[in-house]
């Protein structure tokens, strides 16, 4: 796989690297990291990075690229395989497209598809390639790749963290990755965001059988000057990892009055509850939208039944 990736890169003088919309640090890190790795190991190549920006934009700026640059160019798409999720649709103008990804889904567009869902991060795949193929890795490339490795592994916490993850981290540290600089940028938080976290931790309620929940009306996001997404997805896990709380759920009213429901569970699958209310997702992390606060009470009582079963079996 790695030989094929390098051979294809070798064939092109013009390369544009894309990644998914709303970039996380694995998207950014693999995008900037791969570009730097190409510069570290090949001569006479022009490599651009494109896409929308997110709040995690501290690794660098995107390039302004003319449509004409794509003529005869290679487009490499990292950390995403589905066409609709790629930021900047102009990858389709390139002569050839290549995907490097670690998600489980297949691609619906790429001429060359390199995927390994055993790997915890796209940055880990690229680092593994650098290790196996003895590539030159500059301090800059190492810093970019480390930022995606450490975030997609949940700071080396998630179960898919492997010995390869630690070897990749050690390798990047040896190459001079600025670990402290990455952490400094990761852990700095907006003042309102920090206050909102405090509000959540102090305000959530629990059902009879210890399902933790919050009901957030529209006024909340205005009071803290944050988006619905920040309240809904961003705050749900303020109720996680608490002894005796097996399930937690965050209800957030949207501008149009519908209510976003974020459901989480530590062990027991709950996705069938999300599906019952027209949503879906993963077994332990899922969601749905409902129209009334009465609906949220129905969801709570469904979840409470599951929590009661857990209590009786535990
Ligand atoms: Mn990723």
PDB file of C-alpha atoms and ligand atoms in Angstrom:
ATOM      1  CA  UNK A   1       0.000   0.000   0.000  1.00  0.00           C
ATOM      2  CA  UNK A   2       2.707   2.512   0.980  1.00  0.00           C
ATOM      3  CA  UNK A   3       4.770   1.834  -2.157  1.00  0.00           C
ATOM      4  CA  UNK A   4       1.717   2.516  -4.291  1.00  0.00           C
ATOM      5  CA  UNK A   5       0.998   5.800  -2.501  1.00  0.00           C
ATOM      6  CA  UNK A   6       4.596   6.988  -2.925  1.00  0.00           C
ATOM      7  CA  UNK A   7       4.746   5.868  -6.561  1.00  0.00           C
ATOM      8  CA  UNK A   8       1.616   7.839  -7.385  1.00  0.00           C
ATOM      9  CA  UNK A   9       2.928  10.960  -5.619  1.00  0.00           C
ATOM     10  CA  UNK A  10       6.208  10.540  -7.528  1.00  0.00           C
ATOM     11  CA  UNK A  11       4.298  10.659 -10.842  1.00  0.00           C
ATOM     12  CA  UNK A  12       2.833  14.131 -10.272  1.00  0.00           C
ATOM     13  CA  UNK A  13       4.391  17.596 -10.040  1.00  0.00           C
ATOM     14  CA  UNK A  14       1.116  19.236  -9.064  1.00  0.00           C
ATOM     15  CA  UNK A  15      -0.803  17.936  -6.059  1.00  0.00           C
ATOM     16  CA  UNK A  16      -3.775  19.308  -4.094  1.00  0.00           C
ATOM     17  CA  UNK A  17      -4.596  17.781  -0.707  1.00  0.00           C
ATOM     18  CA  UNK A  18      -8.230  17.808   0.438  1.00  0.00           C
ATOM     19  CA  UNK A  19      -9.931  16.460   3.595  1.00  0.00           C
ATOM     20  CA  UNK A  20     -13.375  16.412   5.183  1.00  0.00           C
ATOM     21  CA  UNK A  21     -15.544  19.424   5.991  1.00  0.00           C
ATOM     22  CA  UNK A  22     -15.481  20.803   9.559  1.00  0.00           C
ATOM     23  CA  UNK A  23     -11.902  19.583   9.954  1.00  0.00           C
ATOM     24  CA  UNK A  24     -10.744  17.997  13.188  1.00  0.00           C
ATOM     25  CA  UNK A  25      -7.026  17.747  13.927  1.00  0.00           C
ATOM     26  CA  UNK A  26      -6.614  14.393  12.180  1.00  0.00           C
ATOM     27  CA  UNK A  27      -7.974  15.981   9.001  1.00  0.00           C
ATOM     28  CA  UNK A  28      -5.765  19.063   9.363  1.00  0.00           C
ATOM     29  CA  UNK A  29      -2.769  17.105  10.651  1.00  0.00           C
ATOM     30  CA  UNK A  30      -2.797  14.536   7.856  1.00  0.00           C
ATOM     31  CA  UNK A  31      -3.341  17.281   5.273  1.00  0.00           C
ATOM     32  CA  UNK A  32      -0.471  19.507   6.453  1.00  0.00           C
ATOM     33  CA  UNK A  33       1.634  16.518   7.499  1.00  0.00           C
ATOM     34  CA  UNK A  34       1.420  14.804   4.126  1.00  0.00           C
ATOM     35  CA  UNK A  35       2.255  18.041   2.323  1.00  0.00           C
ATOM     36  CA  UNK A  36       5.335  18.581   4.479  1.00  0.00           C
ATOM     37  CA  UNK A  37       6.347  14.943   4.032  1.00  0.00           C
ATOM     38  CA  UNK A  38       6.146  15.353   0.251  1.00  0.00           C
ATOM     39  CA  UNK A  39       8.357  18.468   0.490  1.00  0.00           C
ATOM     40  CA  UNK A  40      10.747  16.614   2.806  1.00  0.00           C
ATOM     41  CA  UNK A  41      11.190  13.736   0.353  1.00  0.00           C
ATOM     42  CA  UNK A  42      10.550  14.911  -3.213  1.00  0.00           C
ATOM     43  CA  UNK A  43      11.984  17.740  -5.280  1.00  0.00           C
ATOM     44  CA  UNK A  44      10.149  20.064  -7.649  1.00  0.00           C
ATOM     45  CA  UNK A  45       6.618  19.509  -6.516  1.00  0.00           C
ATOM     46  CA  UNK A  46       3.942  22.092  -5.866  1.00  0.00           C
ATOM     47  CA  UNK A  47       1.511  20.940  -3.189  1.00  0.00           C
ATOM     48  CA  UNK A  48      -1.516  22.941  -2.068  1.00  0.00           C
ATOM     49  CA  UNK A  49      -3.953  22.406   0.798  1.00  0.00           C
ATOM     50  CA  UNK A  50      -7.604  23.474   0.465  1.00  0.00           C
ATOM     51  CA  UNK A  51     -10.895  23.422   2.359  1.00  0.00           C
ATOM     52  CA  UNK A  52     -13.091  25.159   4.922  1.00  0.00           C
ATOM     53  CA  UNK A  53     -11.621  26.167   8.272  1.00  0.00           C
ATOM     54  CA  UNK A  54     -12.730  25.217  11.787  1.00  0.00           C
ATOM     55  CA  UNK A  55     -11.781  26.601  15.208  1.00  0.00           C
ATOM     56  CA  UNK A  56      -8.860  24.124  15.268  1.00  0.00           C
ATOM     57  CA  UNK A  57      -7.014  26.095  12.607  1.00  0.00           C
ATOM     58  CA  UNK A  58      -3.751  26.682  14.488  1.00  0.00           C
ATOM     59  CA  UNK A  59      -1.649  24.400  12.248  1.00  0.00           C
ATOM     60  CA  UNK A  60      -1.784  26.826   9.339  1.00  0.00           C
ATOM     61  CA  UNK A  61      -3.767  28.482   6.549  1.00  0.00           C
ATOM     62  CA  UNK A  62      -5.403  27.009   3.497  1.00  0.00           C
ATOM     63  CA  UNK A  63      -4.193  27.963  -0.001  1.00  0.00           C
ATOM     64  CA  UNK A  64      -6.163  29.821  -2.656  1.00  0.00           C
ATOM     65  CA  UNK A  65      -5.994  27.516  -5.684  1.00  0.00           C
ATOM     66  CA  UNK A  66      -7.124  28.356  -9.229  1.00  0.00           C
ATOM     67  CA  UNK A  67      -9.364  25.848 -10.999  1.00  0.00           C
ATOM     68  CA  UNK A  68      -6.739  25.607 -13.748  1.00  0.00           C
ATOM     69  CA  UNK A  69      -4.182  24.175 -11.295  1.00  0.00           C
ATOM     70  CA  UNK A  70      -6.202  20.964 -11.137  1.00  0.00           C
ATOM     71  CA  UNK A  71      -5.512  20.272 -14.821  1.00  0.00           C
ATOM     72  CA  UNK A  72      -3.144  17.317 -14.920  1.00  0.00           C
ATOM     73  CA  UNK A  73      -2.866  17.353 -11.125  1.00  0.00           C
ATOM     74  CA  UNK A  74      -3.271  14.645  -8.503  1.00  0.00           C
ATOM     75  CA  UNK A  75      -5.891  15.259  -5.797  1.00  0.00           C
ATOM     76  CA  UNK A  76      -5.235  13.433  -2.544  1.00  0.00           C
ATOM     77  CA  UNK A  77      -8.159  13.264  -0.126  1.00  0.00           C
ATOM     78  CA  UNK A  78      -7.310  12.393   3.497  1.00  0.00           C
ATOM     79  CA  UNK A  79      -9.427  11.234   6.445  1.00  0.00           C
ATOM     80  CA  UNK A  80     -12.644  10.871   4.414  1.00  0.00           C
ATOM     81  CA  UNK A  81     -13.790   8.531   1.649  1.00  0.00           C
ATOM     82  CA  UNK A  82     -17.305   9.740   0.757  1.00  0.00           C
ATOM     83  CA  UNK A  83     -17.619  12.377  -1.948  1.00  0.00           C
ATOM     84  CA  UNK A  84     -20.252  14.467  -0.125  1.00  0.00           C
ATOM     85  CA  UNK A  85     -18.076  14.968   2.941  1.00  0.00           C
ATOM     86  CA  UNK A  86     -14.992  16.225   1.071  1.00  0.00           C
ATOM     87  CA  UNK A  87     -14.343  19.942   1.501  1.00  0.00           C
ATOM     88  CA  UNK A  88     -13.972  21.786  -1.853  1.00  0.00           C
ATOM     89  CA  UNK A  89     -15.589  19.670  -4.586  1.00  0.00           C
ATOM     90  CA  UNK A  90     -12.921  20.618  -7.133  1.00  0.00           C
ATOM     91  CA  UNK A  91     -10.957  17.456  -6.410  1.00  0.00           C
ATOM     92  CA  UNK A  92     -13.128  16.111  -9.221  1.00  0.00           C
ATOM     93  CA  UNK A  93     -11.248  18.372 -11.680  1.00  0.00           C
ATOM     94  CA  UNK A  94      -7.961  16.558 -11.036  1.00  0.00           C
ATOM     95  CA  UNK A  95      -6.590  13.987 -13.463  1.00  0.00           C
ATOM     96  CA  UNK A  96      -6.554  11.337 -10.743  1.00  0.00           C
ATOM     97  CA  UNK A  97      -7.866  11.120  -7.203  1.00  0.00           C
ATOM     98  CA  UNK A  98      -6.427   9.190  -4.261  1.00  0.00           C
ATOM     99  CA  UNK A  99      -8.013   8.595  -0.858  1.00  0.00           C
ATOM    100  CA  UNK A 100      -6.031   7.793   2.305  1.00  0.00           C
ATOM    101  CA  UNK A 101      -8.441   7.048   5.148  1.00  0.00           C
ATOM    102  CA  UNK A 102      -8.992   5.016   8.308  1.00  0.00           C
ATOM    103  CA  UNK A 103     -12.806   5.033   8.513  1.00  0.00           C
ATOM    104  CA  UNK A 104     -14.799   1.866   7.917  1.00  0.00           C
ATOM    105  CA  UNK A 105     -16.766   3.048   4.881  1.00  0.00           C
ATOM    106  CA  UNK A 106     -15.897   2.493   1.235  1.00  0.00           C
ATOM    107  CA  UNK A 107     -15.149   5.254  -1.286  1.00  0.00           C
ATOM    108  CA  UNK A 108     -17.619   6.392  -3.958  1.00  0.00           C
ATOM    109  CA  UNK A 109     -15.172   8.300  -6.158  1.00  0.00           C
ATOM    110  CA  UNK A 110     -11.450   7.598  -5.742  1.00  0.00           C
ATOM    111  CA  UNK A 111      -9.262   6.172  -8.516  1.00  0.00           C
ATOM    112  CA  UNK A 112      -6.870   4.926  -5.841  1.00  0.00           C
ATOM    113  CA  UNK A 113      -8.199   3.922  -2.443  1.00  0.00           C
ATOM    114  CA  UNK A 114      -5.875   3.281   0.499  1.00  0.00           C
ATOM    115  CA  UNK A 115      -7.774   2.516   3.655  1.00  0.00           C
ATOM    116  CA  UNK A 116      -6.898   0.778   6.902  1.00  0.00           C
ATOM    117  CA  UNK A 117      -9.673   0.794   9.480  1.00  0.00           C
ATOM    118  CA  UNK A 118      -7.394  -0.905  12.029  1.00  0.00           C
ATOM    119  CA  UNK A 119      -5.544   2.392  12.375  1.00  0.00           C
ATOM    120  CA  UNK A 120      -6.736   4.943  14.882  1.00  0.00           C
ATOM    121  CA  UNK A 121      -5.888   7.994  12.776  1.00  0.00           C
ATOM    122  CA  UNK A 122      -5.050   8.944   9.216  1.00  0.00           C
ATOM    123  CA  UNK A 123      -1.993  10.615  10.771  1.00  0.00           C
ATOM    124  CA  UNK A 124      -1.013   7.185  12.107  1.00  0.00           C
ATOM    125  CA  UNK A 125      -1.217   5.668   8.607  1.00  0.00           C
ATOM    126  CA  UNK A 126       1.013   8.410   7.210  1.00  0.00           C
ATOM    127  CA  UNK A 127       3.460   8.109  10.121  1.00  0.00           C
ATOM    128  CA  UNK A 128       3.538   4.323   9.667  1.00  0.00           C
ATOM    129  CA  UNK A 129       4.371   4.889   5.994  1.00  0.00           C
ATOM    130  CA  UNK A 130       7.222   7.238   6.961  1.00  0.00           C
ATOM    131  CA  UNK A 131       8.575   4.655   9.431  1.00  0.00           C
ATOM    132  CA  UNK A 132       8.334   1.686   7.080  1.00  0.00           C
ATOM    133  CA  UNK A 133       9.686   3.507   4.027  1.00  0.00           C
ATOM    134  CA  UNK A 134      12.468   5.371   5.875  1.00  0.00           C
ATOM    135  CA  UNK A 135      11.228   8.750   4.721  1.00  0.00           C
ATOM    136  CA  UNK A 136      12.798  12.029   5.813  1.00  0.00           C
ATOM    137  CA  UNK A 137      10.565  13.567   8.453  1.00  0.00           C
ATOM    138  CA  UNK A 138      11.142  17.215   9.378  1.00  0.00           C
ATOM    139  CA  UNK A 139      10.234  18.697  12.734  1.00  0.00           C
ATOM    140  CA  UNK A 140       7.279  20.448  11.063  1.00  0.00           C
ATOM    141  CA  UNK A 141       5.894  17.242   9.522  1.00  0.00           C
ATOM    142  CA  UNK A 142       6.298  15.455  12.862  1.00  0.00           C
ATOM    143  CA  UNK A 143       4.360  18.182  14.699  1.00  0.00           C
ATOM    144  CA  UNK A 144       1.485  18.090  12.188  1.00  0.00           C
ATOM    145  CA  UNK A 145       1.218  14.300  12.313  1.00  0.00           C
ATOM    146  CA  UNK A 146       1.449  14.183  16.105  1.00  0.00           C
ATOM    147  CA  UNK A 147      -1.515  16.550  16.453  1.00  0.00           C
ATOM    148  CA  UNK A 148      -3.815  14.154  14.574  1.00  0.00           C
ATOM    149  CA  UNK A 149      -2.435  11.069  16.307  1.00  0.00           C
ATOM    150  CA  UNK A 150      -3.007  12.444  19.795  1.00  0.00           C
ATOM    151  CA  UNK A 151      -6.531  13.757  19.121  1.00  0.00           C
ATOM    152  CA  UNK A 152      -8.020  10.855  17.126  1.00  0.00           C
ATOM    153  CA  UNK A 153      -6.785   8.497  19.873  1.00  0.00           C
ATOM    154  CA  UNK A 154      -8.447  10.661  22.550  1.00  0.00           C
ATOM    155  CA  UNK A 155      -5.009  11.451  24.034  1.00  0.00           C
ATOM    156  CA  UNK A 156      -4.104   7.715  23.773  1.00  0.00           C
ATOM    157  CA  UNK A 157      -7.285   6.791  25.667  1.00  0.00           C
ATOM    158  CA  UNK A 158      -9.573   5.088  23.122  1.00  0.00           C
ATOM    159  CA  UNK A 159      -9.508   1.255  22.943  1.00  0.00           C
ATOM    160  CA  UNK A 160      -8.144   1.228  19.388  1.00  0.00           C
ATOM    161  CA  UNK A 161      -4.945   2.830  20.688  1.00  0.00           C
ATOM    162  CA  UNK A 162      -2.313   0.209  19.848  1.00  0.00           C
ATOM    163  CA  UNK A 163       1.387  -0.432  20.243  1.00  0.00           C
ATOM    164  CA  UNK A 164       1.692   1.090  16.759  1.00  0.00           C
ATOM    165  CA  UNK A 165       0.088   4.287  18.097  1.00  0.00           C
ATOM    166  CA  UNK A 166       2.756   4.540  20.800  1.00  0.00           C
ATOM    167  CA  UNK A 167       5.540   3.646  18.365  1.00  0.00           C
ATOM    168  CA  UNK A 168       4.276   6.336  15.986  1.00  0.00           C
ATOM    169  CA  UNK A 169       4.198   8.861  18.846  1.00  0.00           C
ATOM    170  CA  UNK A 170       7.747   7.950  19.899  1.00  0.00           C
ATOM    171  CA  UNK A 171       8.948   8.175  16.293  1.00  0.00           C
ATOM    172  CA  UNK A 172       7.400  11.623  15.842  1.00  0.00           C
ATOM    173  CA  UNK A 173       8.827  12.819  19.162  1.00  0.00           C
ATOM    174  CA  UNK A 174      12.286  11.641  18.029  1.00  0.00           C
ATOM    175  CA  UNK A 175      11.823  13.649  14.836  1.00  0.00           C
ATOM    176  CA  UNK A 176      11.290  16.756  16.932  1.00  0.00           C
ATOM    177  CA  UNK A 177       7.507  17.058  17.100  1.00  0.00           C
ATOM    178  CA  UNK A 178       6.626  20.071  19.244  1.00  0.00           C
ATOM    179  CA  UNK A 179       4.361  18.189  21.627  1.00  0.00           C
ATOM    180  CA  UNK A 180       4.056  21.061  24.121  1.00  0.00           C
ATOM    181  CA  UNK A 181       3.004  23.486  21.407  1.00  0.00           C
ATOM    182  CA  UNK A 182       0.256  21.091  20.226  1.00  0.00           C
ATOM    183  CA  UNK A 183      -1.059  20.623  23.783  1.00  0.00           C
ATOM    184  CA  UNK A 184      -0.944  24.333  24.473  1.00  0.00           C
ATOM    185  CA  UNK A 185      -3.181  24.981  21.467  1.00  0.00           C
ATOM    186  CA  UNK A 186      -5.476  22.057  22.259  1.00  0.00           C
ATOM    187  CA  UNK A 187      -6.177  22.875  25.857  1.00  0.00           C
ATOM    188  CA  UNK A 188      -6.745  26.579  25.583  1.00  0.00           C
ATOM    189  CA  UNK A 189     -10.482  27.232  25.826  1.00  0.00           C
ATOM    190  CA  UNK A 190     -12.783  30.069  25.124  1.00  0.00           C
ATOM    191  CA  UNK A 191     -13.947  31.822  28.293  1.00  0.00           C
ATOM    192  CA  UNK A 192     -17.666  31.307  27.575  1.00  0.00           C
ATOM    193  CA  UNK A 193     -17.067  27.652  26.740  1.00  0.00           C
ATOM    194  CA  UNK A 194     -15.375  27.080  30.079  1.00  0.00           C
ATOM    195  CA  UNK A 195     -18.226  28.804  31.946  1.00  0.00           C
ATOM    196  CA  UNK A 196     -20.785  26.759  30.021  1.00  0.00           C
ATOM    197  CA  UNK A 197     -19.008  23.560  31.086  1.00  0.00           C
ATOM    198  CA  UNK A 198     -19.232  24.683  34.702  1.00  0.00           C
ATOM    199  CA  UNK A 199     -22.923  25.393  34.293  1.00  0.00           C
ATOM    200  CA  UNK A 200     -23.498  21.884  32.909  1.00  0.00           C
ATOM    201  CA  UNK A 201     -21.596  20.095  35.625  1.00  0.00           C
ATOM    202  CA  UNK A 202     -23.527  22.001  38.293  1.00  0.00           C
ATOM    203  CA  UNK A 203     -26.974  21.809  36.728  1.00  0.00           C
ATOM    204  CA  UNK A 204     -27.737  18.392  35.258  1.00  0.00           C
ATOM    205  CA  UNK A 205     -30.543  16.250  36.698  1.00  0.00           C
ATOM    206  CA  UNK A 206     -30.991  12.498  37.059  1.00  0.00           C
ATOM    207  CA  UNK A 207     -33.955  10.154  36.661  1.00  0.00           C
ATOM    208  CA  UNK A 208     -35.003   7.588  39.286  1.00  0.00           C
ATOM    209  CA  UNK A 209     -32.499   5.048  37.950  1.00  0.00           C
ATOM    210  CA  UNK A 210     -29.696   7.522  37.319  1.00  0.00           C
ATOM    211  CA  UNK A 211     -29.985   8.613  33.714  1.00  0.00           C
ATOM    212  CA  UNK A 212     -28.307  12.025  33.701  1.00  0.00           C
ATOM    213  CA  UNK A 213     -29.955  14.672  31.543  1.00  0.00           C
ATOM    214  CA  UNK A 214     -30.051  18.336  30.629  1.00  0.00           C
ATOM    215  CA  UNK A 215     -32.867  20.236  28.928  1.00  0.00           C
ATOM    216  CA  UNK A 216     -31.504  23.330  27.219  1.00  0.00           C
ATOM    217  CA  UNK A 217     -33.840  25.942  25.807  1.00  0.00           C
ATOM    218  CA  UNK A 218     -32.826  28.563  23.270  1.00  0.00           C
ATOM    219  CA  UNK A 219     -31.953  31.141  25.902  1.00  0.00           C
ATOM    220  CA  UNK A 220     -28.957  29.101  27.075  1.00  0.00           C
ATOM    221  CA  UNK A 221     -26.857  29.450  23.943  1.00  0.00           C
ATOM    222  CA  UNK A 222     -27.632  33.164  23.867  1.00  0.00           C
ATOM    223  CA  UNK A 223     -26.571  33.552  27.500  1.00  0.00           C
ATOM    224  CA  UNK A 224     -23.191  31.940  26.738  1.00  0.00           C
ATOM    225  CA  UNK A 225     -22.882  33.231  23.180  1.00  0.00           C
ATOM    226  CA  UNK A 226     -22.307  29.767  21.662  1.00  0.00           C
ATOM    227  CA  UNK A 227     -23.854  27.707  18.847  1.00  0.00           C
ATOM    228  CA  UNK A 228     -26.558  25.050  19.204  1.00  0.00           C
ATOM    229  CA  UNK A 229     -23.900  22.515  18.200  1.00  0.00           C
ATOM    230  CA  UNK A 230     -21.618  23.645  21.055  1.00  0.00           C
ATOM    231  CA  UNK A 231     -24.413  23.151  23.581  1.00  0.00           C
ATOM    232  CA  UNK A 232     -25.708  19.903  22.100  1.00  0.00           C
ATOM    233  CA  UNK A 233     -22.714  17.864  20.929  1.00  0.00           C
ATOM    234  CA  UNK A 234     -20.093  19.894  22.756  1.00  0.00           C
ATOM    235  CA  UNK A 235     -21.583  19.523  26.236  1.00  0.00           C
ATOM    236  CA  UNK A 236     -23.159  16.059  26.326  1.00  0.00           C
ATOM    237  CA  UNK A 237     -20.012  14.453  27.695  1.00  0.00           C
ATOM    238  CA  UNK A 238     -19.853  16.792  30.666  1.00  0.00           C
ATOM    239  CA  UNK A 239     -22.199  14.133  32.084  1.00  0.00           C
ATOM    240  CA  UNK A 240     -19.927  11.179  31.150  1.00  0.00           C
ATOM    241  CA  UNK A 241     -17.603   9.040  33.274  1.00  0.00           C
ATOM    242  CA  UNK A 242     -19.557   9.532  36.478  1.00  0.00           C
ATOM    243  CA  UNK A 243     -19.784   6.577  38.886  1.00  0.00           C
ATOM    244  CA  UNK A 244     -23.319   5.185  38.979  1.00  0.00           C
ATOM    245  CA  UNK A 245     -24.507   6.986  35.820  1.00  0.00           C
ATOM    246  CA  UNK A 246     -24.774   4.441  32.993  1.00  0.00           C
ATOM    247  CA  UNK A 247     -26.638   6.641  30.486  1.00  0.00           C
ATOM    248  CA  UNK A 248     -26.688  10.380  29.851  1.00  0.00           C
ATOM    249  CA  UNK A 249     -28.628  12.513  27.422  1.00  0.00           C
ATOM    250  CA  UNK A 250     -28.580  16.132  26.323  1.00  0.00           C
ATOM    251  CA  UNK A 251     -31.706  17.851  24.925  1.00  0.00           C
ATOM    252  CA  UNK A 252     -31.154  21.133  23.115  1.00  0.00           C
ATOM    253  CA  UNK A 253     -33.787  23.339  21.511  1.00  0.00           C
ATOM    254  CA  UNK A 254     -32.959  24.526  17.987  1.00  0.00           C
ATOM    255  CA  UNK A 255     -33.911  27.940  16.598  1.00  0.00           C
ATOM    256  CA  UNK A 256     -36.905  26.399  14.816  1.00  0.00           C
ATOM    257  CA  UNK A 257     -38.164  24.817  18.059  1.00  0.00           C
ATOM    258  CA  UNK A 258     -37.187  21.211  17.319  1.00  0.00           C
ATOM    259  CA  UNK A 259     -35.157  19.517  20.020  1.00  0.00           C
ATOM    260  CA  UNK A 260     -31.811  17.835  19.332  1.00  0.00           C
ATOM    261  CA  UNK A 261     -31.259  14.744  21.480  1.00  0.00           C
ATOM    262  CA  UNK A 262     -27.734  13.434  22.107  1.00  0.00           C
ATOM    263  CA  UNK A 263     -27.831   9.998  23.752  1.00  0.00           C
ATOM    264  CA  UNK A 264     -24.798   8.349  25.337  1.00  0.00           C
ATOM    265  CA  UNK A 265     -24.213   5.118  27.247  1.00  0.00           C
ATOM    266  CA  UNK A 266     -21.133   3.609  28.863  1.00  0.00           C
ATOM    267  CA  UNK A 267     -21.896  -0.099  28.152  1.00  0.00           C
ATOM    268  CA  UNK A 268     -25.495  -0.926  27.298  1.00  0.00           C
ATOM    269  CA  UNK A 269     -26.564  -0.268  23.672  1.00  0.00           C
ATOM    270  CA  UNK A 270     -29.190   2.484  23.374  1.00  0.00           C
ATOM    271  CA  UNK A 271     -29.295   3.138  19.634  1.00  0.00           C
ATOM    272  CA  UNK A 272     -32.677   1.395  19.357  1.00  0.00           C
ATOM    273  CA  UNK A 273     -34.137   4.233  21.430  1.00  0.00           C
ATOM    274  CA  UNK A 274     -32.683   6.842  19.052  1.00  0.00           C
ATOM    275  CA  UNK A 275     -34.099   4.852  16.134  1.00  0.00           C
ATOM    276  CA  UNK A 276     -37.515   4.625  17.794  1.00  0.00           C
ATOM    277  CA  UNK A 277     -37.649   8.446  17.614  1.00  0.00           C
ATOM    278  CA  UNK A 278     -36.437   8.644  14.017  1.00  0.00           C
ATOM    279  CA  UNK A 279     -32.699   8.981  14.646  1.00  0.00           C
ATOM    280  CA  UNK A 280     -29.684   6.672  14.656  1.00  0.00           C
ATOM    281  CA  UNK A 281     -25.927   6.443  15.140  1.00  0.00           C
ATOM    282  CA  UNK A 282     -23.560   4.159  17.004  1.00  0.00           C
ATOM    283  CA  UNK A 283     -24.578   1.627  19.678  1.00  0.00           C
ATOM    284  CA  UNK A 284     -23.382   3.794  22.573  1.00  0.00           C
ATOM    285  CA  UNK A 285     -23.428   7.261  20.983  1.00  0.00           C
ATOM    286  CA  UNK A 286     -26.467   8.245  18.979  1.00  0.00           C
ATOM    287  CA  UNK A 287     -29.070  10.916  18.489  1.00  0.00           C
ATOM    288  CA  UNK A 288     -32.431  12.031  17.166  1.00  0.00           C
ATOM    289  CA  UNK A 289     -34.633  15.121  16.801  1.00  0.00           C
ATOM    290  CA  UNK A 290     -38.069  15.490  18.363  1.00  0.00           C
ATOM    291  CA  UNK A 291     -40.704  18.226  18.289  1.00  0.00           C
ATOM    292  CA  UNK A 292     -41.837  18.658  21.891  1.00  0.00           C
ATOM    293  CA  UNK A 293     -40.516  18.516  25.434  1.00  0.00           C
ATOM    294  CA  UNK A 294     -43.115  15.770  26.088  1.00  0.00           C
ATOM    295  CA  UNK A 295     -41.201  13.649  23.566  1.00  0.00           C
ATOM    296  CA  UNK A 296     -38.011  14.168  25.572  1.00  0.00           C
ATOM    297  CA  UNK A 297     -39.805  12.846  28.663  1.00  0.00           C
ATOM    298  CA  UNK A 298     -40.794   9.734  26.705  1.00  0.00           C
ATOM    299  CA  UNK A 299     -37.159   9.229  25.698  1.00  0.00           C
ATOM    300  CA  UNK A 300     -36.086   9.674  29.329  1.00  0.00           C
ATOM    301  CA  UNK A 301     -38.542   7.059  30.548  1.00  0.00           C
ATOM    302  CA  UNK A 302     -37.366   4.610  27.848  1.00  0.00           C
ATOM    303  CA  UNK A 303     -33.768   5.187  28.906  1.00  0.00           C
ATOM    304  CA  UNK A 304     -34.678   4.950  32.567  1.00  0.00           C
ATOM    305  CA  UNK A 305     -36.100   1.466  31.943  1.00  0.00           C
ATOM    306  CA  UNK A 306     -32.753   0.403  30.500  1.00  0.00           C
ATOM    307  CA  UNK A 307     -30.952   1.963  33.478  1.00  0.00           C
ATOM    308  CA  UNK A 308     -33.234   0.068  35.838  1.00  0.00           C
ATOM    309  CA  UNK A 309     -32.327  -3.212  34.079  1.00  0.00           C
ATOM    310  CA  UNK A 310     -28.642  -2.359  34.411  1.00  0.00           C
ATOM    311  CA  UNK A 311     -29.147  -1.691  38.136  1.00  0.00           C
ATOM    312  CA  UNK A 312     -30.948  -5.008  38.662  1.00  0.00           C
ATOM    313  CA  UNK A 313     -28.299  -6.988  36.765  1.00  0.00           C
ATOM    314  CA  UNK A 314     -25.375  -5.170  38.338  1.00  0.00           C
TER     315      UNK A 314
HETATM  316 MN1  LIG B   1      -9.467  10.634  11.533  1.00  0.00          MN
END
